[in-house]
Coordinates of C-alpha atoms and ligand atoms in Angstrom, one line a residue:
M16 CA 56.6 84.3 99.4
N17 CA 60.3 83.7 99.5
K18 CA 61.3 86.0 102.3
Q19 CA 64.9 86.2 103.4
Q20 CA 65.3 84.2 106.6
P21 CA 66.8 86.5 109.2
K22 CA 69.1 84.3 111.2
N23 CA 69.3 84.6 114.9
V24 CA 72.1 87.0 115.4
F25 CA 72.5 86.0 119.0
M26 CA 73.4 82.4 118.2
A27 CA 76.8 81.9 119.5
D28 CA 77.6 78.8 117.4
E29 CA 77.4 80.6 114.1
S30 CA 80.8 80.7 112.6
S31 CA 80.7 84.1 110.9
F32 CA 78.9 87.3 111.7
K33 CA 79.2 88.2 108.0
D34 CA 76.4 85.7 107.1
Q35 CA 74.0 87.0 109.7
R36 CA 71.2 89.0 108.3
I37 CA 68.8 91.4 110.0
E38 CA 66.4 92.3 107.1
D39 CA 63.8 89.9 105.8
W40 CA 63.4 91.8 102.5
V41 CA 65.6 91.8 99.4
Y42 CA 67.8 94.6 98.1
V43 CA 68.1 95.6 94.4
D44 CA 71.8 94.6 94.3
E45 CA 70.8 91.1 95.3
L46 CA 68.2 90.5 92.6
N47 CA 70.5 88.2 90.6
E48 CA 70.3 85.7 93.5
H49 CA 66.5 85.6 93.2
E50 CA 65.7 85.1 89.5
E51 CA 62.2 83.8 88.9
K52 CA 61.4 84.1 92.6
E53 CA 59.0 86.3 94.4
V54 CA 60.7 89.0 96.6
E55 CA 59.8 92.0 98.7
L56 CA 61.5 95.3 98.0
K57 CA 61.4 98.6 99.9
G58 CA 62.4 101.9 98.6
W59 CA 61.5 105.1 96.8
V60 CA 60.2 106.1 93.3
Y61 CA 63.2 107.3 91.3
N62 CA 61.2 107.8 88.1
Y63 CA 58.0 106.5 86.6
R64 CA 56.1 106.3 83.4
T65 CA 52.5 105.2 82.8
S66 CA 50.4 104.0 80.0
K67 CA 46.8 102.9 80.0
N68 CA 47.4 99.4 81.4
L69 CA 51.0 99.5 82.5
Y70 CA 52.9 101.4 85.2
F71 CA 56.7 101.4 84.9
L72 CA 58.4 102.3 88.1
E73 CA 62.1 102.8 88.7
L74 CA 62.6 101.8 92.3
R75 CA 65.5 103.1 94.2
D76 CA 66.5 101.4 97.4
G77 CA 69.9 102.7 98.3
T78 CA 71.8 99.8 96.7
G79 CA 70.6 100.5 93.2
I80 CA 67.7 101.1 90.9
C81 CA 65.5 98.5 89.2
Q82 CA 62.6 98.7 86.9
C83 CA 59.3 97.3 88.4
I84 CA 56.3 96.8 86.2
I85 CA 52.8 96.9 87.3
A86 CA 50.3 95.5 84.8
K87 CA 46.7 96.4 85.3
D88 CA 45.6 92.9 84.3
S89 CA 47.8 91.1 86.9
V90 CA 47.1 93.1 90.0
T91 CA 43.9 93.8 92.0
D92 CA 42.2 97.2 91.5
E93 CA 43.4 98.1 94.9
V94 CA 47.0 97.7 94.0
W95 CA 46.5 99.4 90.7
N96 CA 45.0 102.4 92.5
E97 CA 47.9 102.4 95.0
A98 CA 50.3 102.6 92.1
D99 CA 48.4 105.5 90.6
R100 CA 49.2 107.6 93.7
L101 CA 53.0 107.2 93.3
R102 CA 55.0 110.3 92.4
Q103 CA 58.8 110.9 92.2
E104 CA 60.4 110.0 95.6
S105 CA 57.2 108.5 97.1
S106 CA 58.2 105.7 99.5
L107 CA 56.8 102.2 99.1
K108 CA 57.2 98.5 99.5
L109 CA 56.2 96.0 96.9
T110 CA 56.2 92.3 96.2
G111 CA 57.0 90.9 92.8
T112 CA 58.7 88.2 90.7
V113 CA 62.3 88.8 89.5
K114 CA 62.8 88.4 85.8
K115 CA 66.1 88.6 84.0
D116 CA 66.0 91.3 81.4
D117 CA 69.1 92.6 79.7
R118 CA 67.5 95.8 78.6
S119 CA 66.6 96.8 82.1
I120 CA 68.9 98.9 84.4
G121 CA 70.9 96.3 86.4
G122 CA 69.8 93.5 84.1
Y123 CA 66.7 92.5 86.1
E124 CA 63.1 93.7 86.4
V125 CA 60.4 92.9 88.8
H126 CA 56.8 92.1 87.9
V127 CA 54.8 93.4 90.7
S128 CA 51.9 91.5 92.4
D129 CA 51.4 93.7 95.5
L130 CA 52.3 97.2 96.4
K131 CA 51.8 99.5 99.3
V132 CA 52.5 103.2 99.4
L133 CA 54.2 104.4 102.6
N134 CA 54.4 108.1 101.8
V135 CA 53.2 110.0 98.8
T136 CA 55.1 113.1 98.0
E137 CA 53.6 115.5 95.5
D138 CA 56.1 118.1 94.9
Y139 CA 59.7 116.8 95.2
P140 CA 61.8 119.8 94.3
I141 CA 64.5 118.1 92.3
T142 CA 63.0 117.0 89.0
P143 CA 64.8 115.4 86.1
K144 CA 65.1 118.8 84.4
E145 CA 68.2 120.8 84.8
H146 CA 68.8 122.7 88.0
G147 CA 71.4 125.3 88.9
V148 CA 74.1 124.3 91.3
E149 CA 73.1 126.8 94.0
F150 CA 69.6 125.4 94.1
L151 CA 71.0 121.8 94.3
M152 CA 73.4 122.9 97.1
E153 CA 70.4 124.4 99.0
N154 CA 68.7 121.0 98.6
R155 CA 71.8 118.9 99.3
H156 CA 69.9 116.8 101.8
L157 CA 67.7 115.7 98.9
W158 CA 70.2 116.0 96.1
L159 CA 72.1 113.1 97.7
R160 CA 69.4 110.8 96.3
S161 CA 70.3 111.6 92.7
R162 CA 72.1 109.0 90.8
R163 CA 75.4 110.8 90.2
Q164 CA 75.6 112.0 93.8
W165 CA 74.8 108.5 94.9
A166 CA 77.6 107.1 92.8
A167 CA 80.1 109.6 94.0
M168 CA 79.3 108.8 97.7
R169 CA 79.7 105.1 96.9
V170 CA 83.1 105.7 95.5
R171 CA 84.0 107.8 98.5
N172 CA 82.9 104.9 100.7
R173 CA 85.1 102.5 98.8
I174 CA 88.1 104.8 99.0
L175 CA 87.6 104.8 102.8
Y176 CA 87.6 101.1 102.7
A177 CA 90.7 101.0 100.5
I178 CA 92.6 103.4 102.8
H179 CA 92.0 101.3 105.9
N180 CA 92.7 98.1 104.0
F181 CA 96.0 99.4 102.8
F182 CA 97.3 100.8 106.1
Q183 CA 96.0 97.9 108.2
S184 CA 97.7 95.4 105.9
Q185 CA 100.9 97.4 106.0
G186 CA 101.0 97.1 109.8
F187 CA 99.9 100.6 110.7
Q188 CA 97.8 101.4 113.8
Q189 CA 94.9 103.9 113.3
L190 CA 95.1 106.3 116.2
D191 CA 93.2 109.5 116.0
A192 CA 94.2 113.0 116.9
P193 CA 92.1 115.5 118.9
I194 CA 89.9 118.0 117.1
F195 CA 90.2 120.7 119.7
T196 CA 93.8 121.8 119.8
G197 CA 95.8 124.5 121.5
S198 CA 98.0 125.5 118.7
S199 CA 98.3 125.8 114.9
V200 CA 100.1 123.3 112.7
E201 CA 99.7 124.7 109.2
G202 CA 100.1 128.4 109.7
T203 CA 98.1 130.8 111.9
T204 CA 96.1 132.4 109.1
T205 CA 93.6 129.6 108.5
L206 CA 92.7 128.8 112.1
F207 CA 89.1 128.5 113.3
E208 CA 89.1 129.7 116.9
T209 CA 86.5 128.5 119.3
E210 CA 85.7 128.8 123.0
Y211 CA 87.0 126.1 125.2
F212 CA 85.6 126.9 128.7
E213 CA 87.9 129.7 129.9
E214 CA 90.5 129.2 127.2
S215 CA 90.4 129.6 123.5
A216 CA 91.0 126.6 121.3
Y217 CA 91.4 125.9 117.6
L218 CA 89.8 123.3 115.4
T219 CA 92.6 121.1 114.2
Q220 CA 94.2 121.9 110.8
S221 CA 96.0 118.6 110.8
G222 CA 96.6 115.6 113.2
Q223 CA 100.2 115.5 112.3
L224 CA 101.9 116.6 115.4
Y225 CA 99.9 114.1 117.5
A226 CA 100.6 111.5 114.9
E227 CA 104.3 112.1 115.4
A228 CA 103.9 111.4 119.1
M229 CA 101.9 108.3 118.4
A230 CA 104.5 107.1 115.9
M231 CA 107.1 107.2 118.6
A232 CA 104.9 104.9 120.6
H233 CA 103.7 102.6 117.8
G234 CA 106.2 102.9 114.9
K235 CA 103.7 103.3 112.1
V236 CA 100.4 105.0 112.6
Y237 CA 97.8 106.9 110.7
T238 CA 95.2 109.4 111.8
F239 CA 91.9 109.9 109.9
G240 CA 89.7 112.7 110.8
P241 CA 88.0 115.9 109.9
T242 CA 90.4 118.9 109.6
F243 CA 89.5 122.6 109.4
R244 CA 90.9 125.5 107.5
A245 CA 89.4 128.9 107.5
E246 CA 90.2 129.2 103.8
K247 CA 88.9 132.4 102.4
S248 CA 89.5 131.3 98.8
K249 CA 86.5 130.2 96.8
T250 CA 88.0 127.5 94.5
R251 CA 86.9 124.1 93.3
R252 CA 89.6 122.5 95.5
H253 CA 89.0 124.1 98.9
L254 CA 86.7 123.2 101.7
T255 CA 86.7 124.6 105.2
E256 CA 86.1 121.2 106.7
F257 CA 87.7 118.2 105.0
W258 CA 88.9 114.7 105.8
M259 CA 92.6 113.9 105.9
I260 CA 94.5 110.7 106.2
E261 CA 97.8 111.2 107.8
P262 CA 100.3 108.3 108.1
E263 CA 103.4 109.0 110.2
M264 CA 106.3 106.6 110.2
A265 CA 109.3 106.4 112.6
F266 CA 112.7 105.8 110.8
Y267 CA 111.3 106.8 107.4
D268 CA 113.2 109.3 105.3
L269 CA 111.8 111.4 102.4
N270 CA 112.4 108.7 99.8
M271 CA 110.6 106.0 101.8
N272 CA 107.8 108.5 102.4
M273 CA 107.4 109.0 98.7
D274 CA 107.5 105.2 98.1
L275 CA 104.7 104.8 100.6
A276 CA 102.6 107.7 99.1
E277 CA 102.9 106.2 95.6
L278 CA 102.0 102.7 96.7
F279 CA 99.1 104.0 98.8
V280 CA 97.5 106.0 96.0
K281 CA 97.9 103.2 93.5
S282 CA 96.2 100.8 96.0
I283 CA 93.2 103.2 96.3
V284 CA 92.8 103.5 92.5
R285 CA 93.1 99.8 92.0
E286 CA 90.4 99.1 94.6
V287 CA 88.0 101.6 93.1
L288 CA 88.6 100.3 89.6
D289 CA 87.9 96.7 90.8
S290 CA 84.8 97.5 92.9
C291 CA 83.1 100.6 91.4
Q292 CA 82.7 100.0 87.7
N293 CA 79.0 100.7 87.9
E294 CA 79.5 103.9 89.8
L295 CA 82.3 105.2 87.5
E296 CA 80.1 104.5 84.6
I297 CA 77.2 106.5 86.1
L298 CA 79.8 109.3 86.6
E299 CA 80.9 108.9 83.0
R300 CA 84.5 108.7 84.2
D301 CA 87.0 107.9 81.6
T302 CA 88.8 105.1 83.4
T303 CA 91.6 104.6 81.0
V304 CA 93.7 107.3 82.7
L305 CA 93.2 105.5 86.0
E306 CA 93.9 102.0 84.6
N307 CA 97.1 103.3 83.0
M308 CA 98.6 104.8 86.1
V309 CA 98.4 101.8 88.4
N310 CA 101.3 100.0 86.7
R311 CA 103.5 102.9 86.0
D312 CA 106.0 104.7 88.2
F313 CA 105.0 108.2 89.3
P314 CA 107.6 110.6 88.1
R315 CA 109.5 112.4 90.9
I316 CA 110.8 115.8 90.1
S317 CA 112.3 118.5 92.3
Y318 CA 110.7 121.9 92.8
D319 CA 113.5 123.4 90.8
E320 CA 112.7 121.1 87.9
A321 CA 109.0 121.8 88.2
V322 CA 109.7 125.6 88.0
R323 CA 111.9 125.0 85.0
Q324 CA 109.2 123.0 83.2
L325 CA 106.5 125.6 84.1
K326 CA 108.5 128.4 82.5
S327 CA 109.7 126.4 79.5
D328 CA 108.8 127.3 75.9
D329 CA 107.2 123.8 75.6
T330 CA 104.6 124.9 78.2
A331 CA 103.9 128.1 76.5
E332 CA 103.4 126.3 73.1
M333 CA 101.2 123.7 74.7
L334 CA 98.9 126.5 76.1
D335 CA 98.7 128.3 72.8
Q336 CA 97.7 125.0 71.2
M337 CA 95.1 124.4 73.9
L338 CA 93.6 127.8 73.3
E339 CA 93.3 127.1 69.6
D340 CA 91.7 123.7 70.3
R341 CA 89.2 125.3 72.6
K342 CA 88.2 128.0 70.1
Q343 CA 87.7 125.3 67.5
E344 CA 85.6 123.3 69.9
L345 CA 83.4 126.3 70.6
E346 CA 82.7 126.7 66.9
D347 CA 81.9 123.0 66.6
L348 CA 79.5 123.1 69.6
D349 CA 77.7 126.1 68.2
E350 CA 77.3 124.4 64.8
E351 CA 76.0 121.2 66.4
E352 CA 73.4 123.2 68.4
E353 CA 72.3 125.0 65.3
E354 CA 71.7 121.7 63.5
L355 CA 69.8 120.2 66.4
K356 CA 67.6 123.2 66.7
K357 CA 66.6 122.9 63.1
E358 CA 65.9 119.2 63.5
R359 CA 63.8 119.8 66.6
G360 CA 61.0 121.5 64.8
Q361 CA 59.7 118.4 63.0
A362 CA 61.1 115.8 65.4
K363 CA 59.0 113.1 67.2
K364 CA 58.5 113.4 70.9
W365 CA 61.2 110.9 71.9
R366 CA 63.7 112.6 69.5
K367 CA 62.8 116.0 71.0
A368 CA 63.7 114.7 74.4
Q369 CA 67.0 113.3 73.1
I370 CA 67.8 116.6 71.4
D371 CA 67.0 118.6 74.6
Q372 CA 69.3 116.4 76.6
R373 CA 72.1 116.9 74.1
V374 CA 71.5 120.6 74.0
N375 CA 71.9 120.7 77.8
E376 CA 75.2 118.9 77.5
I377 CA 76.3 121.3 74.9
H378 CA 75.5 124.2 77.1
K379 CA 77.4 122.7 80.0
R380 CA 80.4 122.0 77.9
R381 CA 80.3 125.4 76.3
H382 CA 80.5 126.9 79.7
E383 CA 83.6 125.0 80.5
V384 CA 85.2 125.8 77.2
E385 CA 84.5 129.5 77.5
E386 CA 85.9 129.5 80.9
D387 CA 89.1 127.8 79.6
I388 CA 89.3 130.4 76.8
R389 CA 89.0 133.2 79.4
N390 CA 91.6 131.5 81.7
I391 CA 94.4 130.2 79.4
P392 CA 96.0 133.6 78.7
S393 CA 96.3 134.4 82.4
W394 CA 97.5 130.9 83.2
K395 CA 100.2 131.3 80.6
E396 CA 101.1 134.7 82.0
S397 CA 101.4 133.2 85.5
A398 CA 103.5 130.3 84.4
V399 CA 105.9 132.3 82.3
N400 CA 106.5 134.8 85.1
F401 CA 106.6 132.3 87.9
E402 CA 109.2 133.2 90.5
W403 CA 111.4 130.7 92.2
G404 CA 110.6 130.7 95.9
T405 CA 106.8 131.1 95.6
D406 CA 104.2 128.4 95.9
F407 CA 102.4 127.0 92.9
G408 CA 98.9 128.2 92.4
G409 CA 96.1 126.0 91.2
S410 CA 96.6 127.0 87.6
D411 CA 100.4 126.4 87.8
E412 CA 99.7 122.8 89.0
T413 CA 97.2 122.3 86.2
I414 CA 99.7 123.4 83.6
L415 CA 102.6 121.5 85.1
M416 CA 100.4 118.3 84.9
L417 CA 99.4 118.8 81.3
K418 CA 102.1 116.5 80.0
Y419 CA 101.8 113.8 82.7
E420 CA 99.3 111.0 82.7
T421 CA 100.0 109.8 86.2
P422 CA 100.3 111.7 89.4
I423 CA 103.8 113.1 90.0
L424 CA 105.8 113.8 93.2
V425 CA 107.3 117.2 93.5
H426 CA 110.0 117.3 96.3
R427 CA 112.3 119.8 97.9
Y428 CA 110.4 123.0 98.0
P429 CA 111.8 126.3 99.2
A430 CA 111.7 126.1 103.0
E431 CA 110.4 129.6 103.2
I432 CA 106.9 128.6 101.9
K433 CA 106.6 125.4 104.0
A434 CA 105.7 124.6 107.5
F435 CA 108.0 125.0 110.5
Y436 CA 108.3 121.3 111.2
M437 CA 109.9 120.3 108.0
K438 CA 113.5 119.1 108.0
R439 CA 115.9 121.0 105.7
D440 CA 117.9 119.4 102.9
Q441 CA 121.5 118.9 104.0
E442 CA 122.7 119.6 100.5
N443 CA 120.9 123.0 100.4
E444 CA 119.5 124.5 103.6
D445 CA 117.1 126.7 101.7
L446 CA 115.1 123.6 100.7
A447 CA 112.7 121.6 102.9
L448 CA 112.5 117.9 102.5
A449 CA 108.9 118.3 101.5
V450 CA 106.9 116.4 99.0
D451 CA 103.5 117.1 97.3
M452 CA 101.7 114.7 95.1
L453 CA 99.9 116.3 92.2
A454 CA 97.1 114.6 90.4
P455 CA 96.7 114.8 86.6
E456 CA 93.8 116.2 84.7
G457 CA 93.8 119.5 86.6
Y458 CA 93.1 118.1 90.1
G459 CA 96.2 119.5 91.7
E460 CA 97.7 118.7 95.0
I461 CA 96.2 115.6 96.7
I462 CA 99.1 114.9 99.1
G463 CA 101.4 117.1 101.2
G464 CA 104.1 115.7 103.3
S465 CA 107.7 115.8 104.5
E466 CA 110.5 114.4 106.5
R467 CA 110.3 116.1 110.0
E468 CA 112.9 118.1 111.8
D469 CA 114.1 115.8 114.5
D470 CA 116.7 117.9 116.2
L471 CA 115.6 119.8 119.3
D472 CA 117.6 123.0 118.9
T473 CA 116.9 123.3 115.2
L474 CA 113.2 122.8 115.9
K475 CA 113.2 125.5 118.5
K476 CA 114.9 127.9 116.1
R477 CA 112.1 127.1 113.5
L478 CA 109.4 127.9 116.0
D479 CA 111.0 131.3 116.5
E480 CA 111.3 131.9 112.8
H481 CA 107.6 131.2 112.5
D482 CA 106.7 133.3 115.5
L483 CA 105.2 130.3 117.3
P484 CA 105.0 130.3 121.1
H485 CA 107.3 127.6 122.7
E486 CA 104.8 126.9 125.5
A487 CA 102.2 125.5 123.2
F488 CA 104.8 123.2 121.6
E489 CA 106.6 122.0 124.8
W490 CA 105.1 118.6 124.5
Y491 CA 106.0 118.4 120.8
L492 CA 109.6 119.4 121.6
D493 CA 109.7 116.6 124.2
L494 CA 109.5 114.1 121.3
R495 CA 113.0 115.5 120.3
R496 CA 114.2 115.3 123.9
H497 CA 113.3 111.7 124.4
G498 CA 114.5 109.2 121.8
T499 CA 114.3 111.4 118.8
V500 CA 114.6 109.5 115.4
P501 CA 114.3 110.4 111.8
H502 CA 110.7 110.2 110.7
S503 CA 108.3 111.2 108.0
G504 CA 104.7 111.4 107.0
F505 CA 102.1 112.9 104.8
G506 CA 98.5 113.9 104.5
L507 CA 96.1 112.9 101.8
G508 CA 93.0 115.1 101.3
L509 CA 90.1 112.7 100.9
E510 CA 87.8 115.0 99.0
R511 CA 90.4 116.0 96.4
T512 CA 91.1 112.4 95.9
V513 CA 87.5 111.5 95.5
A514 CA 87.1 114.4 93.0
W515 CA 90.0 113.2 90.9
I516 CA 89.0 109.5 90.9
C517 CA 85.4 110.3 90.1
G518 CA 86.3 113.0 87.6
L519 CA 84.2 115.7 89.4
D520 CA 84.6 119.4 88.7
H521 CA 84.3 120.5 92.3
V522 CA 85.0 119.1 95.8
R523 CA 81.5 120.2 96.9
E524 CA 80.2 117.0 95.4
T525 CA 82.7 114.7 97.1
I526 CA 81.4 115.0 100.7
P527 CA 77.8 114.5 101.9
F528 CA 77.5 118.0 103.4
P529 CA 80.2 120.3 102.2
R530 CA 81.4 123.2 104.3
M531 CA 83.1 126.0 102.4
L532 CA 83.2 129.8 102.2
G533 CA 79.5 130.8 102.2
R534 CA 78.1 127.4 102.8
L535 CA 77.1 126.2 106.3
H536 CA 73.6 124.9 105.5
P537 CA 72.1 122.3 105.2
Ligands
4AD2 O1 99.5 120.1 102.4 P1 98.7 120.0 103.7 O2 98.3 121.3 104.3 O3 99.5 119.2 104.7 C1 99.3 119.0 106.0 O4 98.4 119.4 106.6 C2 100.4 118.1 106.7 N1 100.3 118.4 108.1 C3 100.1 116.7 106.4 C4 101.1 115.7 107.0 O5 102.3 115.8 106.6 N2 100.7 114.9 107.9 O6 97.3 119.2 103.5 C5 97.4 117.9 103.0 C6 96.3 117.6 102.0 C7 96.5 118.5 100.7 O7 97.4 117.9 99.9 C8 95.1 118.4 100.2 O8 94.9 117.2 99.5 C9 94.3 118.5 101.4 O9 95.0 118.0 102.5 N3 93.8 119.8 101.7 C10 92.5 120.3 101.4 N4 91.5 119.7 100.9 C11 90.3 120.4 100.8 N5 90.2 121.6 101.2 C12 91.2 122.3 101.7 N6 91.1 123.5 102.2 C13 92.5 121.6 101.9 N7 93.7 121.9 102.4 C14 94.5 120.8 102.2
MG3 MG1 100.1 121.4 101.0

């Protein structure tokens, strides 16, 4: 059999470690290199179907899924009986010949000659039928194996790669901030307190203050770690533990900060479009929006302008139209379901299955549409009555973004609603030199950042205004005592970015084991 030859990884004269291989079996995503050859595969049963003399097995091995065919005639009785024991998610290894087949998932199938079951599982809880999301969350450790979840995690991984690639090629140093901290960064209301020997400590809300110190040592740095917010709000955008990427740059003003944020987000989207076509297809992501934004400028508008747009007649009209559209859609969905139900009575088995699937989709969509119909009037209410000086809520961001196809940058927020460390606008002291990037399609804020206050006395004043104890921030104030310079930075929320790029409804599906209000297990 054509086994992969593991090379001796300890050989010093090999030129590249990339070519070194540990495994002697083949992965599904390598089948194209082994056409007409015999290979060994290891994995799990994703799905299966049997007939009298044939066993069709969808093998999942972490890199992809491929159809494997066991023909009674071409294997021993022993192998045929082994195959007979397989159930969903049983683990196995098999040997077979790789055949090109355009109809197969992935374009290849494997004609099996030998097979060994490693573990039979009889009652895997997640079946191809529909499950409620609570049930799936309880089984998150298994749900991760499902195709959509797999695809989303692959995109997440690629985004991580893109992030490092971008910053490393831009000359940034990755230097991480501590997770145990002695003070708050983003307000005291969302702190998780924990014991730290005789003291109390907080889980970090942001690595920013430390990034500022490191930027004074290295010029351009980024931190990348888990951050914690005791968010009591149950929304589709909030986690209590999420990952944040925080670049911090000495000598950058707000405009340079925005330039960097825009370039950064475009580079991530470009990378995902280039490397994750398959995953985006599995997720049924409409990629045209993503394609279109990479070559366009992201509009930059002030908070003042955003408020004006939010309260405009245009917006009100757009929402009225949206409500009409949704109502019409609901009628269309009901009609379609009615038709399908009629057809189902006399339909063949395969058609029945098709109809059931479509009906499931209709139910899911109807849920969304009904929710919109319930929400739109209050969204409109909130937009029309929005008061200057308050922060945008999730629905305000969604509405504001209705007319944009790319992310936008909203800058110069009222200082009142922003963090203590933000520098004020010299033209209007009531405004902070803050910037948020809002994603289109209802995904809301993915980036928050600002130029930082670099003057010692002003910063002390801000601490007082925010009731923050000077002792805890002495080290931070030192940065303004010793060679203070203008500087800026921002934080990108990884999970919200993954949700947006994948087109997922909720951030809970963007991280392997989400932590949110009411969710600590598994
Ligand atoms: O806007 P935030 O709070 O900004 C900061 O923490 C700054 N210190 C960053 C900096 O300037 N270095 O958070 C930044 C981003 C948000 O735009 C959002 O994408 C994400 O972090 N984020 C959350 N993501 C998931 N769940 C939550 N509870 C989040 N809170 C913020
Ligand atoms: Mg923010």
